[in-house]
XYZ file of C-alpha atoms in Angstrom:
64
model
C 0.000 0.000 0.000
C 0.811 3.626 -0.675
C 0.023 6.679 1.364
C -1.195 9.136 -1.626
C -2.503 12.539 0.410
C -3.159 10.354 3.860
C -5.408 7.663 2.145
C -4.273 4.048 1.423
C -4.004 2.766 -2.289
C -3.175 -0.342 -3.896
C -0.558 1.203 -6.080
C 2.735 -0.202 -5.367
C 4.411 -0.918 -8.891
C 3.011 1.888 -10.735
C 5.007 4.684 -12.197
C 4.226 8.115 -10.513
C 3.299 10.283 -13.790
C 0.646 7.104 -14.523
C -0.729 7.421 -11.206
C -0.897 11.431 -12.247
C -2.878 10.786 -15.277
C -5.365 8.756 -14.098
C -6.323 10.840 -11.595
C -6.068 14.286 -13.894
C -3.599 15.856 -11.975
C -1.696 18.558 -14.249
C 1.893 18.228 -14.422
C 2.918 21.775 -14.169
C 0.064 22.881 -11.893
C 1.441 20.521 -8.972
C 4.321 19.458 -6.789
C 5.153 15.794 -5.738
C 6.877 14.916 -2.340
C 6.961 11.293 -1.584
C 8.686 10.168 2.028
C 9.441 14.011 2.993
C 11.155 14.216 -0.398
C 10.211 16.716 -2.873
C 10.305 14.487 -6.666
C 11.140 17.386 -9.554
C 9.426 16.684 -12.349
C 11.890 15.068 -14.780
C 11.456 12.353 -12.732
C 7.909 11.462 -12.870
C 7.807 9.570 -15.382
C 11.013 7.405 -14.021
C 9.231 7.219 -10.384
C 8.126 3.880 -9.411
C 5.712 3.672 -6.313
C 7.041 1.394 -3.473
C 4.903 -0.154 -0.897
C 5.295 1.905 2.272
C 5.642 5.216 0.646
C 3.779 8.451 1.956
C 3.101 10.901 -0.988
C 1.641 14.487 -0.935
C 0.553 15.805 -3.872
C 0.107 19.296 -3.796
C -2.008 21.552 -6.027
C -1.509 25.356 -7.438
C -4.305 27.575 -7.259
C -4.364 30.645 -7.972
C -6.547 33.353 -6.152
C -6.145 37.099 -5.329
């Protein structure tokens, strides 16, 4: 099991930027820190999921 934003997935074995894409996340609207490590982005796609990790995915929004 992952961690993904404090709930439990099945998604150990999966690459990172697939686990982005199904769940519509924009790549340049977001940043990725998995086990208190921020991922840049060149390395999504690389990324493989491990049982055990915690991920945060956080999202830009803009306001004013």
């Amino acid at each position: 099991m992952v961690q993904m934003n404090g709930q439990n997935e099945d998604v150990a074995g999966m690459r990172l930027m697939d686990y982005l894409i199904q769940h519509n996340y924009r790549k340049d609207a977001i940043a990725v820190e998995c086990n208190e490590q921020i991922i840049v982005k060149s390395r999504y796609e690389e990324y493989v999921l491990r049982d055990g990790d915690v991920v945060e995915i956080v999202s830009f929004v803009g306001g004013g």
